[in-house]
Short mmCIF file of N, CA and C in Angstrom, two decimals:
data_model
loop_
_atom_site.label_atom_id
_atom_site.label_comp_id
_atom_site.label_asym_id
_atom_site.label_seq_id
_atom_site.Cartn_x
_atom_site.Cartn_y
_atom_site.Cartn_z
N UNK A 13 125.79 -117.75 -14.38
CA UNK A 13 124.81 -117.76 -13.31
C UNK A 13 123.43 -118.09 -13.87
N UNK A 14 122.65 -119.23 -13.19
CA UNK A 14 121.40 -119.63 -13.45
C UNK A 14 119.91 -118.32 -13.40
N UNK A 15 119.52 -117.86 -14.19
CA UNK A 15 119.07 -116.64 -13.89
C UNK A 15 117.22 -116.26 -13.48
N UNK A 16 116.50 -118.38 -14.45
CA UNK A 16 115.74 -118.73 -13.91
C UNK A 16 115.72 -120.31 -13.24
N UNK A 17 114.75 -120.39 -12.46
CA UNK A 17 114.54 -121.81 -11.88
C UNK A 17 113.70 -122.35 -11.76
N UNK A 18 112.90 -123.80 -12.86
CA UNK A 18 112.11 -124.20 -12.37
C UNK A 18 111.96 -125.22 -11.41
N UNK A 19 110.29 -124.98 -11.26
CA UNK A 19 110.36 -126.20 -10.12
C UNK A 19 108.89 -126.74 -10.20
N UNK A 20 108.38 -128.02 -9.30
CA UNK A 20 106.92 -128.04 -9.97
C UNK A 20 106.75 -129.57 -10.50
N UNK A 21 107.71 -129.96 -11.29
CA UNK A 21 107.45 -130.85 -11.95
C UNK A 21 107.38 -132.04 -10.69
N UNK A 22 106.94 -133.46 -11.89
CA UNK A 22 107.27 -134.72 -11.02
C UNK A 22 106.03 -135.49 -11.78
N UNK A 23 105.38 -136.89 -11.62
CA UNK A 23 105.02 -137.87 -11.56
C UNK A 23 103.55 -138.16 -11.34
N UNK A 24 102.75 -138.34 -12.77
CA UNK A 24 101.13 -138.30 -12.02
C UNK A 24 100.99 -139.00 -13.46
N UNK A 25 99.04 -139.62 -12.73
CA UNK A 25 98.44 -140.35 -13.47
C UNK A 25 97.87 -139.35 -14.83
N UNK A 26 97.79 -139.72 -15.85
CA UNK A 26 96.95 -139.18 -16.89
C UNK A 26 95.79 -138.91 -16.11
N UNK A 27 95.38 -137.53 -16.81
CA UNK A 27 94.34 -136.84 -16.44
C UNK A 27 94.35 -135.68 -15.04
N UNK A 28 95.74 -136.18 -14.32
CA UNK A 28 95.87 -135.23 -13.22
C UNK A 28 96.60 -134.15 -13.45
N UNK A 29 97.10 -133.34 -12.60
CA UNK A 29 97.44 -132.01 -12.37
C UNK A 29 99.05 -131.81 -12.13
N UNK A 30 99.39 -130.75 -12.41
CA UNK A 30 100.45 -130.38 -11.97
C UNK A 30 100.74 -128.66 -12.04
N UNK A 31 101.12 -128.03 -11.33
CA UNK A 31 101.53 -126.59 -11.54
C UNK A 31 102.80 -126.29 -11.64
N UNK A 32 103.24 -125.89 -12.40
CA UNK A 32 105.03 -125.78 -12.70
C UNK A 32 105.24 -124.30 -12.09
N UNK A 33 106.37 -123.78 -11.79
CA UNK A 33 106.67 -122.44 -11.24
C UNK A 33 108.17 -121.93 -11.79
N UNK A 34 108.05 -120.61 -11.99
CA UNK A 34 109.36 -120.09 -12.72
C UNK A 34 109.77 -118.92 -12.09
N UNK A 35 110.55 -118.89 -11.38
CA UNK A 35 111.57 -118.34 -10.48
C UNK A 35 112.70 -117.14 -11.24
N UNK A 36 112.18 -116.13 -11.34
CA UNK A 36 113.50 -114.86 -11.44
C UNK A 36 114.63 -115.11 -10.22
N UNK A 37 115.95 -114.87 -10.78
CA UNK A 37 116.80 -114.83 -9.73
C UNK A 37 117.06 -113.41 -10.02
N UNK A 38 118.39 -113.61 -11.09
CA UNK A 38 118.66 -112.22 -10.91
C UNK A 38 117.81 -111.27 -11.76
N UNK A 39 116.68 -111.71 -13.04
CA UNK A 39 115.98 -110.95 -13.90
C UNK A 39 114.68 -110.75 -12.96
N UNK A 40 114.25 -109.49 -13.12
CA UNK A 40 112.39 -109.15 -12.98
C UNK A 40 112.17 -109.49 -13.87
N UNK A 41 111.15 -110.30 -13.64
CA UNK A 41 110.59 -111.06 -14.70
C UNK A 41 109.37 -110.05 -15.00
N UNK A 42 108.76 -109.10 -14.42
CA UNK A 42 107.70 -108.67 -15.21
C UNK A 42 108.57 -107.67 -16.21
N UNK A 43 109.47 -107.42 -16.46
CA UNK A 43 110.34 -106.76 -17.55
C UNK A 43 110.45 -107.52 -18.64
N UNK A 44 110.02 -108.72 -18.47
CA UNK A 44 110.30 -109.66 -19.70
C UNK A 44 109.19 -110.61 -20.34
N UNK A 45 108.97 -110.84 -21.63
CA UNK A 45 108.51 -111.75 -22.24
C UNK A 45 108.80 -113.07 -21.14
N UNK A 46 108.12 -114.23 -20.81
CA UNK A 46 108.13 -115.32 -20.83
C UNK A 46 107.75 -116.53 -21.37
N UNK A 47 108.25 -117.45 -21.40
CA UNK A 47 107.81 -118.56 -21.76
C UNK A 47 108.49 -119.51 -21.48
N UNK A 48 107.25 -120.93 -22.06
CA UNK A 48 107.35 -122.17 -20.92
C UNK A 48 107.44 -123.34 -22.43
N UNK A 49 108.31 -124.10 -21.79
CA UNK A 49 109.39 -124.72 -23.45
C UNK A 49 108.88 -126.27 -22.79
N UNK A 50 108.86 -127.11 -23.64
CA UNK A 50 109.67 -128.92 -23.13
C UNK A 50 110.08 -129.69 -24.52
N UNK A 51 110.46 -130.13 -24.14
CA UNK A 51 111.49 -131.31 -24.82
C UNK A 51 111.63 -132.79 -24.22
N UNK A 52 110.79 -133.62 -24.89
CA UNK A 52 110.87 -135.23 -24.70
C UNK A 52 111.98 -135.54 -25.47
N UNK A 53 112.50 -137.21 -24.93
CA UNK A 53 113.52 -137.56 -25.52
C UNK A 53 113.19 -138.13 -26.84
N UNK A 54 114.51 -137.75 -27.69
CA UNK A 54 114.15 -137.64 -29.21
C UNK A 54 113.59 -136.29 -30.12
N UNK A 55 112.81 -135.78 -29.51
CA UNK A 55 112.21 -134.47 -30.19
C UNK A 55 112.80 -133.16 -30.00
N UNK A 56 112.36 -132.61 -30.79
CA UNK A 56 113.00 -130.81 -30.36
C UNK A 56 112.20 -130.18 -29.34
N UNK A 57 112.80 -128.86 -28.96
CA UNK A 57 112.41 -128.63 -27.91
C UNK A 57 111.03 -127.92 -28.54
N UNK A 58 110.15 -127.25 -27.84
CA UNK A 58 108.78 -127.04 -28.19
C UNK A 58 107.99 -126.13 -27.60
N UNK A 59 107.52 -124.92 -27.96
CA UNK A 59 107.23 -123.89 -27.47
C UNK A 59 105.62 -124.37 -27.03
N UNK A 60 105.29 -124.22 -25.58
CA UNK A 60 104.18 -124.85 -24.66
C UNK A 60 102.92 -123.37 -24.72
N UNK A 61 103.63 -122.06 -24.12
CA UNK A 61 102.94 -120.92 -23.87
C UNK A 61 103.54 -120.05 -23.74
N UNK A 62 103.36 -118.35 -24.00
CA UNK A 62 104.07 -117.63 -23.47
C UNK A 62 103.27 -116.69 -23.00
N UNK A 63 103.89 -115.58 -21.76
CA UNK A 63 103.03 -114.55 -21.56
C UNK A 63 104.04 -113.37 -21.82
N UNK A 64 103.25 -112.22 -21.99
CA UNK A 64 103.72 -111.29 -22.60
C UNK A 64 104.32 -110.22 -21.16
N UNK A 65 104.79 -108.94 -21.26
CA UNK A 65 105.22 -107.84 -20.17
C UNK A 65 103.62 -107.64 -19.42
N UNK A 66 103.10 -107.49 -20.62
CA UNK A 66 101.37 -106.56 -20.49
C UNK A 66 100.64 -107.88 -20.19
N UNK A 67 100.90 -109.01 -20.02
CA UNK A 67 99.87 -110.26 -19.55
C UNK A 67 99.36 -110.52 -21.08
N UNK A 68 99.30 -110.63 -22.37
CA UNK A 68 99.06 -111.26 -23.37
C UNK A 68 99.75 -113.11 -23.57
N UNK A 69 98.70 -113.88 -23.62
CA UNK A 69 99.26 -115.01 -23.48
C UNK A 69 98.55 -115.96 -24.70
N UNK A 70 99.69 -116.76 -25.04
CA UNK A 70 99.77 -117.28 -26.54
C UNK A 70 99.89 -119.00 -25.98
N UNK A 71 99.27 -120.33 -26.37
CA UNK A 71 99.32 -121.47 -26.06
C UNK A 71 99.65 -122.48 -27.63
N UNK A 72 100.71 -123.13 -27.16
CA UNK A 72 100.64 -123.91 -28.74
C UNK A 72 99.42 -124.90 -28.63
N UNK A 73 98.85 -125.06 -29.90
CA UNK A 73 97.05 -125.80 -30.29
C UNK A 73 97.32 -127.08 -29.03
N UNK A 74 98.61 -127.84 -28.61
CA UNK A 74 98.42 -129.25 -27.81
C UNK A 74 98.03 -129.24 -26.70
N UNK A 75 98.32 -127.70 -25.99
CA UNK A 75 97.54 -127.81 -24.63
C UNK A 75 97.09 -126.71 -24.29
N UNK A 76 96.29 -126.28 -25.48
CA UNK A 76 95.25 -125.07 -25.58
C UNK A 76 94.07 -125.80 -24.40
N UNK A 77 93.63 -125.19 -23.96
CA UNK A 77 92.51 -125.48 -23.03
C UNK A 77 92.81 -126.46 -21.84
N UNK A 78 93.85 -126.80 -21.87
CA UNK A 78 93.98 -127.58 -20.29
C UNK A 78 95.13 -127.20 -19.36
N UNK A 79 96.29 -126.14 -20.38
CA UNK A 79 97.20 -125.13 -19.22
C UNK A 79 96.83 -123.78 -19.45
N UNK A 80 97.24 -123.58 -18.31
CA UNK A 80 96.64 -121.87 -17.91
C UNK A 80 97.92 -121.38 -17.39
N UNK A 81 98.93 -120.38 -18.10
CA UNK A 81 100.09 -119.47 -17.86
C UNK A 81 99.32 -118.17 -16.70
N UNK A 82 100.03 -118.12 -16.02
CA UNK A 82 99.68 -116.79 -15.56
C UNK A 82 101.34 -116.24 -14.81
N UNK A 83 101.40 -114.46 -14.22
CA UNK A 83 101.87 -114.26 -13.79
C UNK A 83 102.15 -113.86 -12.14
N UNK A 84 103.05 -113.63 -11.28
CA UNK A 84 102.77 -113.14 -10.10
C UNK A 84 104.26 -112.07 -10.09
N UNK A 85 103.67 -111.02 -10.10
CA UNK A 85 104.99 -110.00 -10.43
C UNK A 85 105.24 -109.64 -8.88
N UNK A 86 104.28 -109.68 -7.77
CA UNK A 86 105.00 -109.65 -6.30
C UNK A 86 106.43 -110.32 -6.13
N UNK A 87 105.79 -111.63 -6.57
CA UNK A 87 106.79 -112.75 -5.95
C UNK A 87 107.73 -112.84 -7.65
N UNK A 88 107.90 -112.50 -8.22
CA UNK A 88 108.77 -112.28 -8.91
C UNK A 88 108.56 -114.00 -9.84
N UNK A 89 107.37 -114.76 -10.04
CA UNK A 89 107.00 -115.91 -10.24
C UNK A 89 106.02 -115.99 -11.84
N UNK A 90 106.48 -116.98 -12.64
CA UNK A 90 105.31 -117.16 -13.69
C UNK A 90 105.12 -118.63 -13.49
N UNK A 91 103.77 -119.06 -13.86
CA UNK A 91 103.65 -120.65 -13.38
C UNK A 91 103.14 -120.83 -14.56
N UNK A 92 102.53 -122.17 -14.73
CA UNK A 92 101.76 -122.92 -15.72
C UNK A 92 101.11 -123.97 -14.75
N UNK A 93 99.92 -124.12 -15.08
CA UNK A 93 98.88 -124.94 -14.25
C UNK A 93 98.52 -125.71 -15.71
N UNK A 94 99.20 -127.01 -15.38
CA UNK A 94 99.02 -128.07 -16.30
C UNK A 94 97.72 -129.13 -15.68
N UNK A 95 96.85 -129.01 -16.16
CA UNK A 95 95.55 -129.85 -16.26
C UNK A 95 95.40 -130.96 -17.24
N UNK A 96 94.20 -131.91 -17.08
CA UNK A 96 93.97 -132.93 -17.65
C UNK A 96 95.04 -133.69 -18.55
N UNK A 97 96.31 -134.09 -17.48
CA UNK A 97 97.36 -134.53 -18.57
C UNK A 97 97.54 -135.61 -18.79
N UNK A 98 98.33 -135.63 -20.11
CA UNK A 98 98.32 -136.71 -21.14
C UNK A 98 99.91 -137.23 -21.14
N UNK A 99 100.08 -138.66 -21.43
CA UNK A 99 101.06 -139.50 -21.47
C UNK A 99 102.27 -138.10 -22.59
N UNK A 100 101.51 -138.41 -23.72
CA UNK A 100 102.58 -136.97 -24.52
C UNK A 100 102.34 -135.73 -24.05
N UNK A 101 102.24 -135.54 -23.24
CA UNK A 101 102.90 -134.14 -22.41
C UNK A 101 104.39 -134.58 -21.55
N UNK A 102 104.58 -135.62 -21.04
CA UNK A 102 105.84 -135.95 -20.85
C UNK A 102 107.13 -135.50 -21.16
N UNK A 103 108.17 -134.67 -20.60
CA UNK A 103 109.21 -134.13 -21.20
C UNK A 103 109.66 -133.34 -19.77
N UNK A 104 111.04 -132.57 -20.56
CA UNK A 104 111.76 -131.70 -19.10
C UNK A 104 110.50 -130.27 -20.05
N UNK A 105 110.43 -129.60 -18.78
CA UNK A 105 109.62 -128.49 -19.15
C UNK A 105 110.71 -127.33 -18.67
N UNK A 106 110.89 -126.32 -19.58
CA UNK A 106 111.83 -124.82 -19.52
C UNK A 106 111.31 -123.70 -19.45
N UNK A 107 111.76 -122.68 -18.36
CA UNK A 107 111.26 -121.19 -18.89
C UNK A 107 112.51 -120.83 -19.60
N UNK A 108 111.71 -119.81 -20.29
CA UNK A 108 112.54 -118.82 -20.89
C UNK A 108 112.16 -117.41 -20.82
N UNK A 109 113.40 -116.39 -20.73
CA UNK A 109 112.91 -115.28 -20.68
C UNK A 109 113.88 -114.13 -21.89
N UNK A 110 113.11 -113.19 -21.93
CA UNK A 110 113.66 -112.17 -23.21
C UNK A 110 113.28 -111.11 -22.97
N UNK A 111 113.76 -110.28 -23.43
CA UNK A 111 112.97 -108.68 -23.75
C UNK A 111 112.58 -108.44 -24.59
N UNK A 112 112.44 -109.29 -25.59
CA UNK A 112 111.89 -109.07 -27.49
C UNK A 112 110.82 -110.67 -27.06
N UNK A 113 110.17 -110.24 -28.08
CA UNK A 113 108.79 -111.21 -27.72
C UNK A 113 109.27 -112.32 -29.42
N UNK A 114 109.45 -113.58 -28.32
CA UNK A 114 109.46 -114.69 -29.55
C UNK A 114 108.69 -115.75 -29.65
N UNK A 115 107.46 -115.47 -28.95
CA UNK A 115 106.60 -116.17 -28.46
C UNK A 115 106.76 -117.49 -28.42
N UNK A 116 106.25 -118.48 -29.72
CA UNK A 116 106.49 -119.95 -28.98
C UNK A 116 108.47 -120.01 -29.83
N UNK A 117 108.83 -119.54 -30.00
CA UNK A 117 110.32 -119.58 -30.52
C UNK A 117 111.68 -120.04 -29.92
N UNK A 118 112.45 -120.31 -29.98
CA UNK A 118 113.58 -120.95 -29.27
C UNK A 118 114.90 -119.84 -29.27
N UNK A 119 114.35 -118.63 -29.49
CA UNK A 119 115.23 -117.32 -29.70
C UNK A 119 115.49 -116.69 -28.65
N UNK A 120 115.06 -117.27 -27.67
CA UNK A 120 114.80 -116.40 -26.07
C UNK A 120 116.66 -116.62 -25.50
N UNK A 121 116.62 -115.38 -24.83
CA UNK A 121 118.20 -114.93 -24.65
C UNK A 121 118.50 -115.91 -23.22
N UNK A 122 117.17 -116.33 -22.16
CA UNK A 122 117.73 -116.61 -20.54
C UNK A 122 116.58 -117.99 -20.54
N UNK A 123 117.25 -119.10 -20.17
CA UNK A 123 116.66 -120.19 -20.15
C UNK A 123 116.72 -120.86 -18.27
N UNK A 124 116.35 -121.33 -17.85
CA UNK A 124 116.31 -122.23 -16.46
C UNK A 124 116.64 -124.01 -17.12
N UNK A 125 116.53 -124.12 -16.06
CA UNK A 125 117.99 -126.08 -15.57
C UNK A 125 116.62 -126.89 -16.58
N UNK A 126 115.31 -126.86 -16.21
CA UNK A 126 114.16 -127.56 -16.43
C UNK A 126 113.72 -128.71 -15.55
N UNK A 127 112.75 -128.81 -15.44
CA UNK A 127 111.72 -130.00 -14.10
C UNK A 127 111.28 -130.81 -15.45
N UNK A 128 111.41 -131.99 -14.72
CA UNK A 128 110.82 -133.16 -15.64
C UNK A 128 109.57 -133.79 -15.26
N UNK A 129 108.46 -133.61 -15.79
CA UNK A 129 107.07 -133.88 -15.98
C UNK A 129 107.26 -135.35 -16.60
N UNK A 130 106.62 -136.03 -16.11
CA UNK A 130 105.86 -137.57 -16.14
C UNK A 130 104.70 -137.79 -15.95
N UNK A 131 103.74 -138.39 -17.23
CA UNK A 131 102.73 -138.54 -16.82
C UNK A 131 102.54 -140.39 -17.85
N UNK A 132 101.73 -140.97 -16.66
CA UNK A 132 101.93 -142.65 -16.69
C UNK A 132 100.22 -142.59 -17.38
N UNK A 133 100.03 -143.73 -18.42
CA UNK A 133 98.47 -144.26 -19.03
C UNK A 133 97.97 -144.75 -17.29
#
């Protein structure tokens, strides 16, 4: 059973916007570490941001200052608000979730399908 889901992604000019969204099904997600993964074709996959149980949030140096992780523990939701984007930001983008904190790591126990982000020069 699929346990997260993203959604969000799709198709924009460099320099525009996109907000990605990450969907608990059957996990509460404020019980868990999260984080937000992608993988272009050819490369490994690649730890983007994570936020912590307590809201502590960690960004790898490539899109330090233009995504912003946050949480919404109502709606059972973590997003990423991807700003000023760039041709290499391109890739399927993944949550992941854990109960042990692996921050940008590929150790995370519950992964989602992934939305594919495109961004055109």
């Amino acid at each position: 059973q699929l346990q997260l889901v993203e959604s969000g992604g799709g198709s924009v000019q460099s320099g525009g916007s996109l907000r990605l969204s990450c969907a608990g099904s059957v996990l509460m997600l404020e019980d868990y570490n999260v984080g937000w993964f992608r993988q272009a074709p050819g490369k490994e996959r690649e730890g983007v941001s994570r936020i912590t149980r307590e809201g502590n949030i960690k960004y790898a140096d490539s899109v330090k200052g233009r995504f912003t992780m946050s949480r919404d523990n109502d709606r059972n939701m973590v997003y990423l608000q991807m700003n000023s984007l760039k041709p290499e930001d391109t890739a399927i983008y993944y949550c992941a979730a854990d109960m042990l904190d692996y921050e940008l790591g590929r150790e995370y126990d519950y992964w989602g399908q992934g939305t594919q982000v495109t961004v055109s020069s």
